[in-house]
CSV table of C-alpha atoms in Angstrom, one decimal:
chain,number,residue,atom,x,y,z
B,1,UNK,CA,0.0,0.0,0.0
B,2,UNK,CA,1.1,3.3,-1.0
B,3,UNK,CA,-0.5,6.7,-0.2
B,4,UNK,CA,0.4,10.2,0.2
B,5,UNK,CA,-0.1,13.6,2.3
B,6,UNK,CA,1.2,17.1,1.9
B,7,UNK,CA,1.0,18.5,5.0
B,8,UNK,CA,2.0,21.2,7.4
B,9,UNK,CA,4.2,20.1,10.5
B,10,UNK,CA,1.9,21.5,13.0
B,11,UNK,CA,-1.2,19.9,11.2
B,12,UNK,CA,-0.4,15.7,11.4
B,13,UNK,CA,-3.5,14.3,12.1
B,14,UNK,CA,-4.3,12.8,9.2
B,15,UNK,CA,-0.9,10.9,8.7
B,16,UNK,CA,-0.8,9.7,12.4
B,17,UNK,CA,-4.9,8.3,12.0
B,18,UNK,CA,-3.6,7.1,9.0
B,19,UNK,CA,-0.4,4.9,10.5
B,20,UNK,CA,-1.9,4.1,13.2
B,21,UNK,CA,-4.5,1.8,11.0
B,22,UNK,CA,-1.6,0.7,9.4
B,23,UNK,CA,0.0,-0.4,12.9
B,24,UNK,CA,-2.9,-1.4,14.2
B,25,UNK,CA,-1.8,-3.5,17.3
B,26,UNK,CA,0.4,-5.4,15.4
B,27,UNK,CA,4.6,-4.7,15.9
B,28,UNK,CA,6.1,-2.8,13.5
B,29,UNK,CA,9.3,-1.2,12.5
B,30,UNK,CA,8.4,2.6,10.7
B,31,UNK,CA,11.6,3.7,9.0
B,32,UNK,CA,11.4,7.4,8.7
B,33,UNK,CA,13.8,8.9,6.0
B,34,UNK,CA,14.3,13.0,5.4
B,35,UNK,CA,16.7,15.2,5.5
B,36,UNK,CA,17.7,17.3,8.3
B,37,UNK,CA,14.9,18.9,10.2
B,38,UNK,CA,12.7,17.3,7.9
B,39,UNK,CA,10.3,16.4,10.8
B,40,UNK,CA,10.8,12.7,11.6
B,41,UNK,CA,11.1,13.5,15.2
B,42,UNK,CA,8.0,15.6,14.8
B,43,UNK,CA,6.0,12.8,13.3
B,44,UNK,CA,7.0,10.3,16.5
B,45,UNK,CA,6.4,13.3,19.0
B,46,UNK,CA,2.9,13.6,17.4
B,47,UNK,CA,2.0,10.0,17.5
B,48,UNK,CA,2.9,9.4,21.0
B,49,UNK,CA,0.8,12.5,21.9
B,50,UNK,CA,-2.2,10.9,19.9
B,51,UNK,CA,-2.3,7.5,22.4
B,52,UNK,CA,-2.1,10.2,24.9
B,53,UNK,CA,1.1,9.6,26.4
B,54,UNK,CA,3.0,12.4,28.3
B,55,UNK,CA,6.4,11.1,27.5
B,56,UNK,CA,9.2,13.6,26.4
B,57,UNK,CA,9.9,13.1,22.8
B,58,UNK,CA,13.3,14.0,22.0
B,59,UNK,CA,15.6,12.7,19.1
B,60,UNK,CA,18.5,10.1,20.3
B,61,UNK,CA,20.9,11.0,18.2
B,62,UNK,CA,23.4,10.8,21.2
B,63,UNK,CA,22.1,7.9,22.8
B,64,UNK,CA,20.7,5.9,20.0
B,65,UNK,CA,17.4,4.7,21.3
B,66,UNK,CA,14.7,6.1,23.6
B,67,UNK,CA,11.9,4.3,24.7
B,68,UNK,CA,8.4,5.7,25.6
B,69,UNK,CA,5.8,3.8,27.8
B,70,UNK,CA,7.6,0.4,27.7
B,71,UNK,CA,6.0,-0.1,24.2
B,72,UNK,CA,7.2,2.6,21.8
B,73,UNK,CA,10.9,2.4,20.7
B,74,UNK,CA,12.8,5.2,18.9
B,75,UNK,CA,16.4,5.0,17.6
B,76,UNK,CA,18.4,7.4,15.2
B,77,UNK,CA,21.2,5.6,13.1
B,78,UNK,CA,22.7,8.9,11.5
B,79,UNK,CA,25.6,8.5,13.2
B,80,UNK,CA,26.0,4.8,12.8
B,81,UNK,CA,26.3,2.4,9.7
B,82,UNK,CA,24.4,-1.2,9.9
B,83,UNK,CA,27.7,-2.9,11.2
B,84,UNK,CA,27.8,-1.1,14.1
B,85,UNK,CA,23.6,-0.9,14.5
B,86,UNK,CA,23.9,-4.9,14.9
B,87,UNK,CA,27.8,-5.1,16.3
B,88,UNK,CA,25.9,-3.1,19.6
B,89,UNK,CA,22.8,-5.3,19.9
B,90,UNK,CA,20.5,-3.5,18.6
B,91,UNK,CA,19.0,-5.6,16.2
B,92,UNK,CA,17.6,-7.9,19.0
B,93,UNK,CA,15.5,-4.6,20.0
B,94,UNK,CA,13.2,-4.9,17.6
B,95,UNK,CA,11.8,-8.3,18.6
B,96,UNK,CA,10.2,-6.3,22.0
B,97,UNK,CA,6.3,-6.1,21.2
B,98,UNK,CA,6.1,-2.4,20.5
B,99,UNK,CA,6.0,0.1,17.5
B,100,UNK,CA,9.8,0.4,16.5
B,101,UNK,CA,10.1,4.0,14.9
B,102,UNK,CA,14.3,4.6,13.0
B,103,UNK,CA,15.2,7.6,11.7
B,104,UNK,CA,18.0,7.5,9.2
B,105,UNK,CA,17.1,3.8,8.8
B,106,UNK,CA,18.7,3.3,5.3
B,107,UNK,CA,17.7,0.5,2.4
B,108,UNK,CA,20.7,-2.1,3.8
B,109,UNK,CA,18.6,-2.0,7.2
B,110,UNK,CA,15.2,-2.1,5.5
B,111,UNK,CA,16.2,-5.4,3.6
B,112,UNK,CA,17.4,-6.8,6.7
B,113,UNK,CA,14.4,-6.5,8.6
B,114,UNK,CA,12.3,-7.6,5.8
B,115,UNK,CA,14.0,-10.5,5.4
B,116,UNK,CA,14.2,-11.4,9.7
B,117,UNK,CA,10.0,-11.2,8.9
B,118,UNK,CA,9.3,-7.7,10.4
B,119,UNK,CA,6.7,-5.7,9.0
B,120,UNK,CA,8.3,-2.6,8.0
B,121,UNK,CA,6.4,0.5,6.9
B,122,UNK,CA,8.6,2.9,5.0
B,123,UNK,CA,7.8,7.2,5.1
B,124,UNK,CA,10.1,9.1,3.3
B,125,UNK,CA,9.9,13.0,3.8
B,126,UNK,CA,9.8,15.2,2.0
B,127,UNK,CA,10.4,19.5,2.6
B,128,UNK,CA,8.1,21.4,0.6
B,129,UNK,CA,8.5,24.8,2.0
B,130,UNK,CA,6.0,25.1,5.1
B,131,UNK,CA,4.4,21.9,4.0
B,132,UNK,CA,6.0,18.4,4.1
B,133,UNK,CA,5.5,15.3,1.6
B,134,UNK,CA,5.2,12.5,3.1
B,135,UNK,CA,5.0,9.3,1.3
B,136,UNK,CA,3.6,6.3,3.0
B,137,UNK,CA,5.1,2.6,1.7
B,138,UNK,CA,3.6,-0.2,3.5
């Protein structure tokens, strides 16, 4: 499934309704690709605060994964390539039951995981001046 939405950063709704029948309550791994200040922390900050969760939402560039209410998981690999993702454990992460959210997550890492059996959604990002594309592969 493939969709669309142009949207403004401040205006998500509509994407997060829209992954979160995608999710559903099954695990997932949502690999979020843009470029800098693109929004792909914006889009997890906005989809925690949609379950109604009150946890801080900051990007882990620094510490590599965050976790929010034992069941969302958030990691940025910018700073790391897949060798040293899986060389720090990290791959084992993703069987927790939970919604897995990677920034930076690249095509190497997306194979990977598709071929372990995760369901992987892909959103790649676009900047559009105020707006954002974001394109929804799942």
């Amino acid at each position: 499934m493939k969709k669309e939405f142009e949207l403004e950063l401040d205006n998500l709704t509509i994407l997060i309704d829209e992954l979160k029948k995608i999710i559903e309550k099954e695990n997932s791994v949502v690999i979020l690709r843009g470029d800098l200040a693109s929004g792909k922390t914006t889009l997890v900050k906005n989809y925690v605060k949609s379950l109604g969760l009150s946890d801080l939402v900051t990007s882990p560039t620094f510490s590599l994964q965050a976790i929010y209410s034992n069941h969302i998981f958030h990691y940025d690999v910018y700073n790391k390539t897949l060798n040293e993702f899986i060389s720090l454990g990290m791959l084992e992460e993703f069987e927790k039951n939970g919604v897995h959210f990677v920034e930076w997550g690249d095509e190497k890492l997306e194979i990977l995981l598709n071929d372990y059996g995760y369901r992987v959604i892909l959103i790649e990002i676009e900047k559009k001046d105020n707006k954002r594309l974001y394109k929804i592969n799942a």
